[in-house]
Structures are given as structure tokens and as C-alpha cells.
CSV table of C-alpha atoms and ligand atoms in Angstrom, one decimal:
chain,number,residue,atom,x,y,z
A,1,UNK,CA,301.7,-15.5,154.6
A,2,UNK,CA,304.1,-18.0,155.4
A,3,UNK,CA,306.8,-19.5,153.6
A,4,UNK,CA,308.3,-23.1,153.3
A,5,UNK,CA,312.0,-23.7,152.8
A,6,UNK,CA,312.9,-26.9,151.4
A,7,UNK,CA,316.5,-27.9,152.7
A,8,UNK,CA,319.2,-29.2,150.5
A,9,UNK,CA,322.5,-29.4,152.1
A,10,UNK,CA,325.4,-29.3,150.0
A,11,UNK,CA,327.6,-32.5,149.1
A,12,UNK,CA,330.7,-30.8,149.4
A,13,UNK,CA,331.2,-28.6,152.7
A,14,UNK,CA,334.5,-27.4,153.1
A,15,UNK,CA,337.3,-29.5,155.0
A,16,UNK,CA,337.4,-28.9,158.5
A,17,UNK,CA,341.2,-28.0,158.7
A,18,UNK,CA,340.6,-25.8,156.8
A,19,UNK,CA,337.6,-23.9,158.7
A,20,UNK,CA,339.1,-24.3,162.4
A,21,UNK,CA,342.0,-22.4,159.9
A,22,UNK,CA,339.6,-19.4,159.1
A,23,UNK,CA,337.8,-19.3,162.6
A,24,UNK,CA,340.9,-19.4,164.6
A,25,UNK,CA,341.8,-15.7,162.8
A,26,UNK,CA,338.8,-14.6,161.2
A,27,UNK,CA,338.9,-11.1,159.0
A,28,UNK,CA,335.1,-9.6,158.2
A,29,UNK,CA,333.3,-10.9,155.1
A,30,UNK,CA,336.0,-12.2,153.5
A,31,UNK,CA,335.1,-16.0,153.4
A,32,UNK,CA,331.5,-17.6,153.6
A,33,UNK,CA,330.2,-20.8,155.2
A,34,UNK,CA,328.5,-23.9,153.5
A,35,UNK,CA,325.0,-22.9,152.9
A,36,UNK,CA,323.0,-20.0,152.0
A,37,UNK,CA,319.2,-19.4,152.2
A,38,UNK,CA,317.2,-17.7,148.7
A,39,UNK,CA,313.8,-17.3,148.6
A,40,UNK,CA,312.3,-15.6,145.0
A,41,UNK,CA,309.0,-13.2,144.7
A,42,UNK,CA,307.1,-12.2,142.0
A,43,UNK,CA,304.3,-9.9,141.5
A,44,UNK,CA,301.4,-11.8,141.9
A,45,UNK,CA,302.8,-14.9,143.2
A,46,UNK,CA,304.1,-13.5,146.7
A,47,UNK,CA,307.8,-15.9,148.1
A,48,UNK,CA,308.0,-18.9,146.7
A,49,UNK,CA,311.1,-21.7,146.0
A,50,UNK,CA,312.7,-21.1,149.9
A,51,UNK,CA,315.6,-23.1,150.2
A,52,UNK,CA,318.6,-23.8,152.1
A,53,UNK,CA,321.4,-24.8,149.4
A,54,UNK,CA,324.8,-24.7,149.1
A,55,UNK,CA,326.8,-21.3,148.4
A,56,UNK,CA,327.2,-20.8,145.1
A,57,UNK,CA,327.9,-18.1,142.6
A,58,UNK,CA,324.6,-17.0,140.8
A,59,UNK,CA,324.5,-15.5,137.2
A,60,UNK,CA,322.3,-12.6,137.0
A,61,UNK,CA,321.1,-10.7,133.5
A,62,UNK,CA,322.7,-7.5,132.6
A,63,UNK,CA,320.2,-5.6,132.5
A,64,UNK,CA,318.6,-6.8,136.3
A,65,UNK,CA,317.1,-3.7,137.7
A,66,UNK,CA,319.5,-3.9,141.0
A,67,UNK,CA,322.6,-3.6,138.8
A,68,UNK,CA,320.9,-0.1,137.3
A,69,UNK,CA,318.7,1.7,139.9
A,70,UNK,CA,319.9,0.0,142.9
A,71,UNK,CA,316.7,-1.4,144.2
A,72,UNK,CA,318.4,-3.4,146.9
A,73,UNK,CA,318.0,-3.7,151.2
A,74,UNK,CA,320.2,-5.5,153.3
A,75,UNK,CA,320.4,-6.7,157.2
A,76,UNK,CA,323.2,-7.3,159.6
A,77,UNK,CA,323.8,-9.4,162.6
A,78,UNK,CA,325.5,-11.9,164.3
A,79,UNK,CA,325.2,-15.1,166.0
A,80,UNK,CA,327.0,-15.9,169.3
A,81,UNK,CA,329.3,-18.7,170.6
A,82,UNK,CA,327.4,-19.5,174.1
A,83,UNK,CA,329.7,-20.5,177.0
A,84,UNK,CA,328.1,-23.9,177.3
A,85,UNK,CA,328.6,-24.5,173.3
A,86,UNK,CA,325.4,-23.3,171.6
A,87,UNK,CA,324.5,-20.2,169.7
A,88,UNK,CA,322.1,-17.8,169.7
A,89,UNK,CA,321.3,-15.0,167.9
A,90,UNK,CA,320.9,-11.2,169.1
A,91,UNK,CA,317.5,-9.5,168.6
A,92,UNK,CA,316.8,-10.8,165.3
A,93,UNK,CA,313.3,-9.7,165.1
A,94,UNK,CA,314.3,-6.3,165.1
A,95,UNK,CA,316.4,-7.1,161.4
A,96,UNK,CA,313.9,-8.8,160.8
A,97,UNK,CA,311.3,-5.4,161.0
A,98,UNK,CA,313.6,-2.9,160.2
A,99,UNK,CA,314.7,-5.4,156.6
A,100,UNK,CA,311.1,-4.4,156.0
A,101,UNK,CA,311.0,-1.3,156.6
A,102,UNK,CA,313.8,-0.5,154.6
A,103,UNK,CA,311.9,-2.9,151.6
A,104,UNK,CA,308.9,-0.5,151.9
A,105,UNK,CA,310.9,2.4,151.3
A,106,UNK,CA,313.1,1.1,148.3
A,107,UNK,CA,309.7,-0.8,146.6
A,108,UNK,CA,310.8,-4.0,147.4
A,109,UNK,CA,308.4,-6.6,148.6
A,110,UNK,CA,308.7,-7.4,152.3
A,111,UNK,CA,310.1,-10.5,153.5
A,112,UNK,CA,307.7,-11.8,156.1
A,113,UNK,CA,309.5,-11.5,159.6
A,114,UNK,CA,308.5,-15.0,160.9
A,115,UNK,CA,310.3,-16.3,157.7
A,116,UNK,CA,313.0,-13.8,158.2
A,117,UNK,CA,314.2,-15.4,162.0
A,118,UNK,CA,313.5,-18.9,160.4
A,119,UNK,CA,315.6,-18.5,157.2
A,120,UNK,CA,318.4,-17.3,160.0
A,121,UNK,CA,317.6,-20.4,162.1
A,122,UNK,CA,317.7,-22.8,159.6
A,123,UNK,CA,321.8,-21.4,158.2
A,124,UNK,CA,323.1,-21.0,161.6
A,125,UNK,CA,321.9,-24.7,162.3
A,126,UNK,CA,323.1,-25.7,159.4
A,127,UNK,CA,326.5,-23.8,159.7
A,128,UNK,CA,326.9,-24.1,163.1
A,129,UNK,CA,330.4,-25.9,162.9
A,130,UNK,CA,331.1,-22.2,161.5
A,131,UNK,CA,330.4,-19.9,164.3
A,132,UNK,CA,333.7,-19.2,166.0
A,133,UNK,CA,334.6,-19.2,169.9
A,134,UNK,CA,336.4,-16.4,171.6
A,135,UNK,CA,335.9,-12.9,172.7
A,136,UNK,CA,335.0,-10.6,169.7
A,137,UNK,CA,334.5,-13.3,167.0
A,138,UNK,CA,330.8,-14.4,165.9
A,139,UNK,CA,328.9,-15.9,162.7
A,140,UNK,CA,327.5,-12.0,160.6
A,141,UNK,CA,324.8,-12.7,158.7
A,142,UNK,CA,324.0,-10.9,156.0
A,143,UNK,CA,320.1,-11.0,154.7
A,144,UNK,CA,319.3,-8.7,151.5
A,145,UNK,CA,316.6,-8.3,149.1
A,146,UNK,CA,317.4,-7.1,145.4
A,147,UNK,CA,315.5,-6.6,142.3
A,148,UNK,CA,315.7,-9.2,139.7
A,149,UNK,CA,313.6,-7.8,136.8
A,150,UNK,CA,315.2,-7.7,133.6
A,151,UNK,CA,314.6,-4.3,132.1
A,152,UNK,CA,315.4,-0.6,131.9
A,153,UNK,CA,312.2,1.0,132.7
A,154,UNK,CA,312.8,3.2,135.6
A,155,UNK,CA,309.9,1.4,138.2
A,156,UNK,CA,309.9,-1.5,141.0
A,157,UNK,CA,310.8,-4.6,139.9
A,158,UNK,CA,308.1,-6.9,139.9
A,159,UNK,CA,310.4,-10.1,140.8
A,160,UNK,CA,313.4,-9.9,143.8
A,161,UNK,CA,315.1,-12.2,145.6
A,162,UNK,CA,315.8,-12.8,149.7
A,163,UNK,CA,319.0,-14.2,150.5
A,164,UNK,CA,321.2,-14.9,153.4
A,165,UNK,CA,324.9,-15.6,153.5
A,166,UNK,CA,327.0,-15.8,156.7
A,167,UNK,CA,330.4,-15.3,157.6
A,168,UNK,CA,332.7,-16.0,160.0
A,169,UNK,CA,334.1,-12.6,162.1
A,170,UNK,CA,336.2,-11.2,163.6
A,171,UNK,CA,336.5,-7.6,164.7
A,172,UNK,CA,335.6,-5.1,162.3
A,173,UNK,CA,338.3,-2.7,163.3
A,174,UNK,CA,341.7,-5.3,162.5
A,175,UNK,CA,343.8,-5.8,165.7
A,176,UNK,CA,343.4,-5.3,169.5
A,177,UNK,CA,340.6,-2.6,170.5
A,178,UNK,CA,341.7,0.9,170.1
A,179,UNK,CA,340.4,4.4,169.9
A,180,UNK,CA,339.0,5.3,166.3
A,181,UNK,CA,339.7,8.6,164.6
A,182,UNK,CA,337.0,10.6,162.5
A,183,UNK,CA,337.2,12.8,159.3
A,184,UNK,CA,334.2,15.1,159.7
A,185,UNK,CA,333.1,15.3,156.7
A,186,UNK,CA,332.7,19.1,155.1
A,187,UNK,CA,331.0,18.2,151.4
A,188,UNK,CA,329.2,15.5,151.5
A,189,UNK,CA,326.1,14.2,153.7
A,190,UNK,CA,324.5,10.5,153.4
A,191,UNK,CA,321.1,11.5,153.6
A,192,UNK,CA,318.8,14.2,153.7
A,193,UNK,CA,315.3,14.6,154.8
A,194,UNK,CA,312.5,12.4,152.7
A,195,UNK,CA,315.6,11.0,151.4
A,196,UNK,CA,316.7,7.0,152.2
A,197,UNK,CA,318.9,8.0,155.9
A,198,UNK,CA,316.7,5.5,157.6
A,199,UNK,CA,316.7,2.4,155.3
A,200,UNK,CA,319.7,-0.4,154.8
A,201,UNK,CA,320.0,0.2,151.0
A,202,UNK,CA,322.9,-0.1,149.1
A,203,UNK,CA,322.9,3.2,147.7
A,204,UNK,CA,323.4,4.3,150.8
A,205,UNK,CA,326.8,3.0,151.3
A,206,UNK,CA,328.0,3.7,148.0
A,207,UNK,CA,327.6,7.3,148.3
A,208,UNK,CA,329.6,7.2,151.5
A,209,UNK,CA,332.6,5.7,149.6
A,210,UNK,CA,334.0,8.9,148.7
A,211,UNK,CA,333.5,10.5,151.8
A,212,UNK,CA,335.2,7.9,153.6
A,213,UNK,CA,338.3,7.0,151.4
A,214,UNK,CA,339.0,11.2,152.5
A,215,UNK,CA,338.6,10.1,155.2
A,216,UNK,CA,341.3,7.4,154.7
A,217,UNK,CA,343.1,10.6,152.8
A,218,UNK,CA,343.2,12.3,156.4
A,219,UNK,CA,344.6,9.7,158.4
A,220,UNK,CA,341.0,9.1,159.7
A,221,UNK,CA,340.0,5.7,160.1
A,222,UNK,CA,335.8,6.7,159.7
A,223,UNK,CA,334.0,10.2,158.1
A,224,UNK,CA,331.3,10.9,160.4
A,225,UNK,CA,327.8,13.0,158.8
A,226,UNK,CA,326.1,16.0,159.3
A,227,UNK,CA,322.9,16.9,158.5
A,228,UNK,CA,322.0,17.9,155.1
A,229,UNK,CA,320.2,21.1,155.6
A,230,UNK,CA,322.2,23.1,158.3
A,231,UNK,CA,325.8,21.5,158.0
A,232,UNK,CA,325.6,21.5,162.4
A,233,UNK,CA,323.6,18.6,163.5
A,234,UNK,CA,325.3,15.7,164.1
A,235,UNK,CA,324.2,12.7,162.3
A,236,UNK,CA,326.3,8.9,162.4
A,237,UNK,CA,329.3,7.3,160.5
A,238,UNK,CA,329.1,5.8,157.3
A,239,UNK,CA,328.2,2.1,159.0
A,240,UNK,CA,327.5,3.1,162.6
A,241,UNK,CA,325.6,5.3,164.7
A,242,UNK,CA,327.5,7.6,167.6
A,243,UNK,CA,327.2,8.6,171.2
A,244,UNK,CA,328.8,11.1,173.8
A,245,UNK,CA,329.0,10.8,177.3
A,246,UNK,CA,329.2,14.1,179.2
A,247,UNK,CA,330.7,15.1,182.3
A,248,UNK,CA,328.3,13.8,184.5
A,249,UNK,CA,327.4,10.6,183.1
A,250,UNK,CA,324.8,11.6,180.9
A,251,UNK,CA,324.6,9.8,177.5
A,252,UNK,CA,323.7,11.9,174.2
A,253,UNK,CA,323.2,10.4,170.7
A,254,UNK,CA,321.5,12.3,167.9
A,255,UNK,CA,317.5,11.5,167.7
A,256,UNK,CA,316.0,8.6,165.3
A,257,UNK,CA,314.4,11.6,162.9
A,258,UNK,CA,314.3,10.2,159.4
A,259,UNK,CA,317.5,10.2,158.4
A,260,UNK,CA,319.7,8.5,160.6
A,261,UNK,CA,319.8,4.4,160.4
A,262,UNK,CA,317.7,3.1,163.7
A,263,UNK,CA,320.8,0.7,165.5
A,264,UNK,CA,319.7,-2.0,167.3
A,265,UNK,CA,322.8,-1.8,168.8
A,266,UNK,CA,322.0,1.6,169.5
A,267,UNK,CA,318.6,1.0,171.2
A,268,UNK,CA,320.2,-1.9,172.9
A,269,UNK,CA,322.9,0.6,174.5
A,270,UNK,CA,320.2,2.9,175.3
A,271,UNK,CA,318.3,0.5,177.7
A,272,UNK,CA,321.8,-0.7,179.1
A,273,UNK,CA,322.9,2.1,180.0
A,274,UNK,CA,319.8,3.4,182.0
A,275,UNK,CA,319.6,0.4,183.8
A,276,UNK,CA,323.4,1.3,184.8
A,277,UNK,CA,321.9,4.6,185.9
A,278,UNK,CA,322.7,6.8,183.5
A,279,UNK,CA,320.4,9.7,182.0
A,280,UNK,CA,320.4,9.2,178.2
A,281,UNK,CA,319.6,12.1,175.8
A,282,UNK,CA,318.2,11.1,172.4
A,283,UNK,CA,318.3,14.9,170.6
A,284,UNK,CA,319.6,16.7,167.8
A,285,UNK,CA,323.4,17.5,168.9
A,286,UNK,CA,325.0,20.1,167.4
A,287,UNK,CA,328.8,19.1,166.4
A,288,UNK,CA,330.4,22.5,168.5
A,289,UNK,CA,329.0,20.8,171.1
A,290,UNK,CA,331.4,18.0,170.5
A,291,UNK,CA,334.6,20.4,169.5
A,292,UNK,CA,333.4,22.7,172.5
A,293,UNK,CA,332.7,20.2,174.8
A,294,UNK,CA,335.9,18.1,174.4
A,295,UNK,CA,337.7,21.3,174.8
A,296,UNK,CA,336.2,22.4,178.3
A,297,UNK,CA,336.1,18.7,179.2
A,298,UNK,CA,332.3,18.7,179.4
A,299,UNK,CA,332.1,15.8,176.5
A,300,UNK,CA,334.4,13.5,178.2
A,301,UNK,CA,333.8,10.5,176.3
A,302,UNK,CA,332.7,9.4,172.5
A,303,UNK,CA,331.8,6.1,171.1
A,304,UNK,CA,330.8,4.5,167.6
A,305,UNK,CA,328.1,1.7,167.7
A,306,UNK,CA,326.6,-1.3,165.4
A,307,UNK,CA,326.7,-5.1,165.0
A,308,UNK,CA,330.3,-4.9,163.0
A,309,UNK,CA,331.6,-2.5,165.3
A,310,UNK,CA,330.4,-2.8,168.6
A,311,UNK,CA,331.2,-0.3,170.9
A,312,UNK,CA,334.0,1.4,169.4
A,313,UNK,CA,335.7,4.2,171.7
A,314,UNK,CA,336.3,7.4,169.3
A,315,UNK,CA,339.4,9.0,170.0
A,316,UNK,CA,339.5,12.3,168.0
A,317,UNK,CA,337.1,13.8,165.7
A,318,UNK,CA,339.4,15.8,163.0
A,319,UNK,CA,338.3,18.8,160.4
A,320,UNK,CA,340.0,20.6,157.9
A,321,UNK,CA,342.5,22.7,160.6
A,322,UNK,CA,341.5,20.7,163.6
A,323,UNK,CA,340.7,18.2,166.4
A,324,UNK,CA,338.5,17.7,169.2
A,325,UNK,CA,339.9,15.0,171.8
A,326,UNK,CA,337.6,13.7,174.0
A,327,UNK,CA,338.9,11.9,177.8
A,328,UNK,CA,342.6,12.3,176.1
A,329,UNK,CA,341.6,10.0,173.7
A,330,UNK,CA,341.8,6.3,175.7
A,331,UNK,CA,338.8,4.4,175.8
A,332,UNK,CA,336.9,6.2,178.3
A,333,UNK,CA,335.4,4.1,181.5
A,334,UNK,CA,331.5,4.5,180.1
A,335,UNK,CA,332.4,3.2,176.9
A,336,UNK,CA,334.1,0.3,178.5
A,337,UNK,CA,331.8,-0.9,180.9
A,338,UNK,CA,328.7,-0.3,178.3
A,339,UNK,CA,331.0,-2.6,175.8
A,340,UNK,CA,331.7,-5.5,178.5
A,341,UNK,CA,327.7,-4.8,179.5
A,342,UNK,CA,326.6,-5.5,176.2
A,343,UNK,CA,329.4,-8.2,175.0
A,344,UNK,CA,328.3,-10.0,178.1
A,345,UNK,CA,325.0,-10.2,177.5
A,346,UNK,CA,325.7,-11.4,173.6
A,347,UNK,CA,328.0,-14.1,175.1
A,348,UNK,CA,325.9,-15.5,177.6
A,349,UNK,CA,328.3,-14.4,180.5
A,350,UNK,CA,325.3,-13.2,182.1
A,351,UNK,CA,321.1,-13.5,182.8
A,352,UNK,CA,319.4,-12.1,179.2
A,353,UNK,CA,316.9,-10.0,181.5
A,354,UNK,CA,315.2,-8.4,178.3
A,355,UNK,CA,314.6,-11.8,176.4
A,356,UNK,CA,317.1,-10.2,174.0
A,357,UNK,CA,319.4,-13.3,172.8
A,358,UNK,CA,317.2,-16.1,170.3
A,359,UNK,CA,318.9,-20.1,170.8
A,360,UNK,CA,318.7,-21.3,167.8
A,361,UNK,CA,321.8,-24.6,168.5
B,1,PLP,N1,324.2,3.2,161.0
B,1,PLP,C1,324.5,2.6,159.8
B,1,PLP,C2,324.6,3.5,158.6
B,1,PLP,C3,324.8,1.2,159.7
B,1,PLP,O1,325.1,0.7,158.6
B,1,PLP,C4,324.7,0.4,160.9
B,1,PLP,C5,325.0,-1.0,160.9
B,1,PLP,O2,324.2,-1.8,160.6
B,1,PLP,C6,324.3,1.1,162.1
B,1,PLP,C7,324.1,2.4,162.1
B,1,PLP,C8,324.2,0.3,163.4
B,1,PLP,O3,323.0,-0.5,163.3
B,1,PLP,P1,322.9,-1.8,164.1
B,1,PLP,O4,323.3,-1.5,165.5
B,1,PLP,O5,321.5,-2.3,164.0
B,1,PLP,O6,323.9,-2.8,163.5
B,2,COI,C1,326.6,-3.8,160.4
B,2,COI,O1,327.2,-3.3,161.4
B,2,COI,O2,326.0,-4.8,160.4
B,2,COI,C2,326.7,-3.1,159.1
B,2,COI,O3,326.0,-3.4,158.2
B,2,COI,C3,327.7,-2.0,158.9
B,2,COI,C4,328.7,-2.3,157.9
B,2,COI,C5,329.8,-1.2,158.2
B,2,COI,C6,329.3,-3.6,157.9
């Protein structure tokens, strides 16, 4: 089924002082750009009333199903200064699939994936006066579907709407690039099997609040998961997913089983860094092996991944009574060259080999 967006740019875009102001220091998701993209769906009916408008506030009923039972999916990526003044997105067809999956999951309605790259497209095309130069900075664009019945009654909505924002970033971690600490987490998991672990559903974030303000409460800058049934497997931040790099190179991240969100930037890392000839282990990984391993320097290096983040070196994983430091917590050299391997690519510095990065100005 396809869908049709009607484009109606908004008379008043903000003055241009003003942006080059925002981009030349941008935060994360703090300000928004001109335009947005909604689409509606009801029962029935399938998407209708696509459209590119202007940002805006919406008023929503009190008692809309999303604000209740949380019936709500969102996407995130970025689009990417090129070096000859374009933009182009990275892998958006793999939002696009995985906003689906996560719509099947919650009893949304999907949003066709063709119409899910266009609806992109069309904003960044629209807003492209918005997407900032320089290393680290780029347009995120947020995608989400939430349920817009009015009523109590504990089922799926049978209306929801799609809509994209966008919004100019910088990194997600403030200031230069440094070594992140973790607060592993000893009460609380974010997902359990049969549970929502794999989908990009609101609920999922707001039950990791808690664990990551003690986080904060540790001096930790991220919690990091286990899983929900033993307490030993290693599982992925509260936004981002997490390798280690052993002693000889080889790459470990915990398996895509269910419960874990599936990174792109994580698959993305996974390819890169066999073709840089490293052996990469997707399995489950026990955390000793981590407070072991950093110990007898056989886990030499650990690194947080995701659009926001990157490729964010972990210095120091932290419990209740103590720490594991990997590589003397610096930025370790695999983490490094897999970051400028990978920011490369997203810039344009170099050939896009796996057809990875979409133009789109
Ligand atoms: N895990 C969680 C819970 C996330 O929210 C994200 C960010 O989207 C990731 C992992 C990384 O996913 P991606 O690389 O697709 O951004
Ligand atoms: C992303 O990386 O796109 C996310 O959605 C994670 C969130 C921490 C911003």
C-alpha cells in the first residue's frame, strides 16, 4: 500500500541567525527544525492525510490510549553533512524494518517501509539548511508511532499516528570524546524473555529511568543490564548496545536473542570490523567475564554503541564494592579505529562499499 504526502511548507521558518546559532553548538533534542512529517491510520482505513507541515504543538485528548497504556514505537537516526555539501542518510531501511517490527509487537499498525525512507527524504530535503557541518554533529531524526484512540478499555487502539521530527545534534555524551563509566545495575533488568527487550517502545526507556538516575547516584554516567532470569548474562545499556574486545583482537557482544534491542549500529560494527580482520563473537557473555577479564587483561578493551552514541569507549564498569577497568581506561586502539571506520563511512570520507549511506540532497 503506498501512501501520498501532500507538502505544505510552513510560512514562518526560523531566522537563519538564529539556526547557524544552534548548529554551530548543537546539544541533543533540545531544539527542532521547520517541518515535521504526520501521517494518521485508522482501523479500516489503513494511512491516510500524509503531510509535511510545519512543527507545531498538537493537542491530544486525555484519555488517548498512548498517555495510559503506552502503546507507542519510535526510530532513531541521523542524516550526514557530505564533504561535497549534500546529505545522506545512514541505512534507513533498517529503521524503517525494525519501526515495524517493534509496531507488530506493541499492536500498532505498521508504517509501510517505502513510506517510511520517503517521509525521511521528504524532511531532510526540506530541512536541509538544518543539518549541521563538522565532525560529530548530524540532523537525528526521530520517527514514532502512538495510539490515538480515546478510551480506557485495555486493547489496541484502532487509530495512531506516524510522525517525524528532526533535530539538529551534537554528541550525545556533552564535550570532547571520553571514556564512559557504567553502574551495573543489581535490581533492575529492562526486559525479560517474551517481554518487549527487542522493540523501540517507550515503556522501555521509562523503566530504565530509575535504573539510570542510580546510576547518576554512583557517579556512573550509564547502568548497563543483565539478563532477567540468571542476573550473569550480559545484556546492553539503557540506550545502546555493548562490545568487548579481547586480548587478541577478537570482538564479543552479547547475541540478538529476544531481548536485547538489534543496533544497526551494532550490525554495522560487526561487518566493519571483520572486514578489518577481526574474529567477532555474537554470544551470551557472562559479566565475570568482563570483571575477570579486565583483571587478567584478557578483556582489554569495552565500547557502547548506537546512532546517539556512536562508538563510545567504556572506561570502567562499577558494582556495589567494585570496578573492572578495561586497557587502563583510555579509549582503547580497536574502539578507535572502529569509530573513525565507521564515522568515515557516515561522512563520506571514504568509498560506501556496502551501499550503506541513502543521498537524499
Ligand atoms: N539499544 C537500545 C536500547 C537503544 O535505544 C539503541 C538506540 O537506538 C541501541 C541499542 C542502538 O541501536 P542503533 O545502533 O540502531 O541506534
Ligand atoms: C538512539 O541512539 O537513536 C536512541 O534512540 C537512543 C537514545 C539514548 C537517544
Amino acid at each position: 500500500m503506498s501512501v501520498q504526502f501532500s507538502v505544505q511548507p510552513s510560512g514562518t521558518l526560523v531566522d537563519a541567525e538564529v539556526r547557524a546559532d544552534i548548529l554551530a553548538n548543537p546539544a541533543f533534542g533540545r531544539v527542532f527544525t521547520d517541518h515535521m512529517v504526520t501521517a494518521q491510520w485508522q482501523l479500516g482505513e489503513g494511512w491516510h492525510d500524509a503531510r509535511l507541515e510545519a512543527y507545531a504543538s498538537i493537542s491530544i485528548d486525555p484519555a488517548s490510549v498512548v498517555l495510559h497504556y503506552g502503546q507507542t514505537v519510535f526510530e532513531g537516526l541521523k542524516a550526514y553533512r557530505q564533504p561535497d555539501g549534500g546529505v545522506s542518510l545512514f541505512r534507513p531501511e533498517r529503521n524503517a524494518a525494525r519501526m515495524a517490527r517493534s509496531a507488530r509487537r506493541l499492536a500498532l499498525p505498521e508504517f509501510p517501509e517505502d513510506a517510511f525512507v520517503q517521509a525521511l527524504e521528504l524532511l531532510v530535503q526540506q530541512d536541509r539548511d538544518w543539518v549541521p557541518g563538522g565532525e560529530g554533529a548530524s540532523l537525528y531524526l526521530r520517527p514514532f508511532i502512538w495510539a490515538t484512540e480515546v478510551g480506557l478499555g485495555v486493547r489496541p487502539s484502532e487509530s495512531a499516528l506516524f510522525q517525524l521530527i528532526a533535530s539538529p545534534a551534537g554528541n550525545y555524551f556533552s564535550g570532547p570524546l571520553r571514556p564512559v563509566s557504567l553502574w551495573l545495575s543489581q535490581e533492575y533488568t529492562r526486559s525479560a524473555p517474551g517481554g518487549t527487550g527487542a522493540a523501540k517502545c517507550g515503556g522501555n526507556y521509562a523503566s530504565s529511568l530509575v535504573a539510570q538516575a542510580e546510576a547518576a547516584e554512583h557517579g556512573c554516567d550509564q547502568v548497563v543490564f543483565l539478563d532477567a532470569v540468571e542476573h550473569r548474562w550480559l545484556e546492553e545499556l539503557g540506550g545502546m548496545n555493548v562490545f568487548l574486545v579481547l586480548d587478541d583482537g577478537t570482538l564479543v557482544t552479547p547475541e540478538v536473542s529476544g531481548t536485547i534491542l538489534e543496533g544497526i549500529t551494532r550490525d554495522s560494527i560487526i561487518t566493519l570490523a571483520k572486514e578489518l580482520g577481526h574474529h567477532v563473537e555474537e554470544r551470551k557473555v557472562d559479566v565475570d567475564e568482563w570483571r575477570k577479564g579486565a583483571a587478567d587483561g584478557t578483556v582489554v578493551e569495552a565500547f557502547a554503541c548506537g546512532t546517539a552514541a556512536v562508538i563510545t569507549p567504556i572506561g570502567a564498569l562499577r558494582w556495589p564494592g567494585g570496578e573492572a577497568i578495561a586497557g587502563g581506561g583510555e579509549p582503547g586502539a580497536v574502539t578507535m579505529k572502529l569509530r573513525t571506520a565507521l564515522l568515515d563511512l557516515q561522512y563520506g570520507r571514504v568509498e560506501d562499499t556496502h551501499g550503506w549511506m541513502r543521498r537524499v540532497v
